[in-house]
Amino acid sequence: DAGVIQSPRHEVTEMGQEVTLRCKPISGHDYLFWYRQTMMRGLELLIYFNNNVPIDDSGMPEDRFSAKMPNASFSTLKIQPSEPRDSAVYFCASSWDRVRTPLHFGNGTRLTVT
Amino acid sequence: GEDVEQSLFLSVREGDSSVINCTYTDSSSTYLYWYKQEPGAGLQLLTYIFSNMDMKQDQRLTVLLNKKDKHLSLRIADTQTGDSAIYFCAVPSSNTGKLIFGQGTTLQVKP
C-alpha cells in the first residue's frame, strides 16, 4: 500500500489567499483525521471523519478553515483567507478505527503564509 | 481535561539506553501508542501496548505501563544515531474517545 498521500508537500502563499491541502487515505480505512503541528502548540487535532462524514470539528480554529471528504479516497482542508499564523505543518492520518487501531500519517504539507 | 506530558529533550551517547517517559491524566481501556517522527516526515507508529499489560518488548524497544501511576515509558536499548528523532506518546481519552498526543520528546544521540 502506498500509505497516506498528501499534496502539496510545501505551500508558500501570501496572506489573504486561499489554500487547499489534499489527502488520499489508505484504502479501506474508515477514519480520516486532519492535524496541525506547530512548535508552540504541538500536534492539534482539527477535524476527523468517519465514513466520509465529519464527526468532530471542534479543533478547527476558525471559520476560515473548512474540510470536506467527498468520497472515501479523498479529503481537502481549505483555509480562506489564509493568515501568517496559519503557518504550520498539516498532517492527514487514517485508520480502521478511531483509537483501537493505530493512525497512519502522511508526510504532511508545510504551509508558509507570508 | 485530559493531558499527556512528556519531557521535551533527551540526549544520550550511542550504545547507551534511552528512556522516554510519558504521564497522562486519563485513558480508556485500549491501546497506548508510541510514534516516531523523523525530520520532514509524518509520525510513524513505533510500538504500542494494550492497557491490560505491564510490559511489552519488541527487539530493542521495551514499553512499560504503570496504570496506577498513569505512567508510560519507552526504553530503547543500544541507541543508535538513526534513533535520533522526536518521540510522541499517544493515549486515548475515555471521555472523548480521541487520541491525545504528548508534546513529543526530541532524542539526540551523540556518536
XYZ file of C-alpha atoms in Angstrom:
225
model
C 0.000 0.000 0.000
C 1.250 3.497 -0.797
C 0.271 4.872 2.589
C -1.471 8.174 3.214
C -0.647 10.601 0.427
C -0.708 14.345 0.931
C -0.202 17.147 -1.544
C 1.435 19.509 -1.926
C 4.482 18.831 0.286
C 5.199 22.534 0.551
C 2.971 25.534 0.008
C 4.028 29.150 0.187
C 1.323 31.739 -0.208
C 0.560 35.319 0.594
C -1.777 36.436 3.318
C -5.358 36.562 2.128
C -5.018 33.836 -0.466
C -6.992 30.605 -0.444
C -5.058 27.442 0.356
C -6.239 23.894 -0.341
C -4.481 20.887 1.115
C -5.238 17.415 -0.186
C -5.191 13.940 1.268
C -5.678 10.429 -0.016
C -6.157 7.978 2.873
C -5.203 4.322 2.888
C -7.780 2.297 1.022
C -10.280 0.665 3.376
C -9.640 2.966 6.308
C -12.909 4.333 7.654
C -11.453 7.211 9.659
C -9.624 10.264 8.390
C -8.025 12.892 10.607
C -6.523 16.325 9.957
C -3.846 17.539 12.379
C -1.784 20.699 12.607
C 1.715 20.749 14.085
C 3.495 23.864 15.339
C 6.386 24.403 17.712
C 4.217 26.367 20.104
C 1.124 24.152 20.249
C 2.450 20.742 19.250
C 0.094 18.376 17.439
C -3.532 19.529 17.351
C -6.479 17.549 16.020
C -8.508 19.804 13.742
C -11.264 17.520 12.493
C -11.989 13.882 11.814
C -14.316 11.971 9.511
C -15.914 8.546 9.762
C -17.130 7.025 6.509
C -16.778 10.435 4.824
C -18.952 12.186 7.427
C -17.411 14.898 9.651
C -17.753 13.719 13.240
C -15.893 16.284 15.319
C -14.670 19.639 14.043
C -14.195 21.207 17.464
C -10.487 21.642 16.772
C -10.982 23.776 13.677
C -9.601 27.136 14.777
C -11.904 29.490 12.910
C -14.498 29.725 10.192
C -11.675 30.377 7.782
C -10.939 26.646 7.982
C -13.123 24.078 6.277
C -12.703 20.394 5.446
C -14.521 18.078 3.118
C -14.456 14.413 2.270
C -16.464 13.923 -0.931
C -15.578 10.237 -1.161
C -13.664 7.525 0.672
C -10.420 8.223 -1.136
C -10.109 11.992 -0.960
C -10.266 14.822 1.523
C -9.408 18.513 1.428
C -8.611 21.091 4.070
C -9.178 24.647 2.920
C -8.102 27.911 4.509
C -9.723 31.050 3.143
C -8.398 33.658 3.655
C -5.018 32.471 4.920
C -3.076 34.371 7.601
C 0.583 34.196 8.697
C -0.429 32.473 11.956
C -1.747 29.557 9.894
C 1.856 28.674 9.006
C 2.389 25.109 10.234
C 2.749 21.539 9.071
C -0.622 19.965 8.348
C -0.912 16.200 8.592
C -3.569 13.876 7.370
C -3.924 10.453 9.012
C -6.229 7.498 8.511
C -7.138 4.370 10.435
C -9.553 1.442 10.615
C -10.859 2.538 13.986
C -10.868 5.753 15.994
C -8.493 4.634 18.769
C -8.224 0.833 18.757
C -6.025 0.750 15.701
C -3.009 2.960 15.043
C -3.155 6.085 12.950
C -1.192 6.100 9.712
C 0.161 9.552 8.946
C 1.029 11.184 5.667
C 4.266 13.135 5.300
C 2.477 16.419 5.803
C 2.149 19.722 3.988
C 4.379 22.513 5.205
C 2.403 25.730 4.811
C 4.059 29.128 4.923
C 1.860 32.208 4.752
C 3.766 35.456 4.219
C -9.428 17.967 30.642
C -7.145 15.161 29.668
C -3.455 15.843 29.443
C -0.405 13.933 28.242
C 3.010 15.170 29.373
C 6.486 14.350 28.121
C 9.874 15.853 28.759
C 10.980 17.842 25.742
C 14.556 16.729 25.262
C 16.837 13.766 25.928
C 20.473 13.396 24.943
C 22.338 10.083 25.106
C 25.541 8.571 23.756
C 25.472 5.974 21.031
C 25.243 2.499 22.545
C 23.572 3.691 25.744
C 19.946 3.016 26.641
C 17.363 5.774 26.245
C 14.275 6.056 28.393
C 11.485 8.380 27.312
C 8.731 8.999 29.822
C 5.097 9.962 29.457
C 2.444 10.709 32.076
C -1.257 11.067 31.424
C -4.325 12.023 33.361
C -6.909 9.790 31.743
C -7.034 6.777 29.467
C -9.628 4.436 28.089
C -9.107 0.698 28.181
C -7.482 0.178 24.836
C -4.111 0.689 23.223
C -1.481 3.273 24.134
C 0.957 4.205 21.405
C 4.472 5.421 20.747
C 5.151 7.251 17.494
C 8.449 8.380 15.967
C 8.848 11.467 13.788
C 11.960 11.985 11.702
C 12.749 15.395 10.180
C 10.440 16.321 7.330
C 8.262 13.258 7.786
C 4.991 12.301 9.386
C 4.578 10.310 12.544
C 5.307 6.603 12.236
C 3.915 4.035 14.611
C 6.802 2.634 16.617
C 5.094 0.320 19.066
C 2.010 0.041 21.259
C 0.787 -1.661 24.402
C -2.656 -2.767 25.441
C -3.915 -1.226 28.648
C -4.125 -4.564 30.486
C -0.405 -5.220 30.002
C 2.517 -4.057 32.144
C 5.279 -4.549 29.654
C 5.866 -5.229 26.013
C 9.209 -5.995 24.390
C 9.873 -5.627 20.686
C 13.535 -6.115 19.726
C 15.384 -3.048 21.090
C 12.187 -1.450 22.340
C 10.592 -2.021 25.737
C 7.341 -0.359 26.728
C 6.394 -0.193 30.393
C 2.929 0.774 31.580
C 2.099 1.662 35.170
C -1.646 2.194 35.197
C -1.782 3.084 38.867
C 0.649 5.982 38.374
C -0.598 6.687 34.821
C 2.934 6.446 33.536
C 4.131 5.086 30.215
C 7.757 4.714 29.214
C 9.721 3.695 26.145
C 13.173 2.221 26.525
C 15.461 1.958 23.509
C 18.390 -0.379 24.082
C 21.730 0.171 22.336
C 20.623 3.541 20.990
C 21.922 4.347 17.513
C 22.342 7.661 15.696
C 19.457 6.606 13.466
C 17.211 6.700 16.521
C 17.559 10.489 16.670
C 14.016 11.781 16.192
C 11.017 13.131 18.065
C 9.051 10.534 20.021
C 5.378 11.007 20.845
C 3.236 9.049 23.224
C -0.471 8.924 22.398
C -3.210 7.980 24.829
C -6.915 7.525 24.036
C -9.220 9.626 26.168
C -12.014 7.791 27.940
C -14.108 10.978 27.786
C -13.884 11.905 24.133
C -12.532 8.755 22.531
C -9.892 10.879 20.815
C -6.209 10.063 20.749
C -4.314 12.637 22.821
C -0.674 13.217 21.863
C 2.086 14.408 24.146
C 4.293 17.319 23.110
C 6.991 14.993 21.867
C 10.485 14.236 23.216
C 13.425 15.094 20.989
C 16.032 12.356 21.304
C 19.567 13.386 20.397
C 22.087 10.574 20.015
C 25.725 11.614 20.149
C 28.347 9.423 18.473
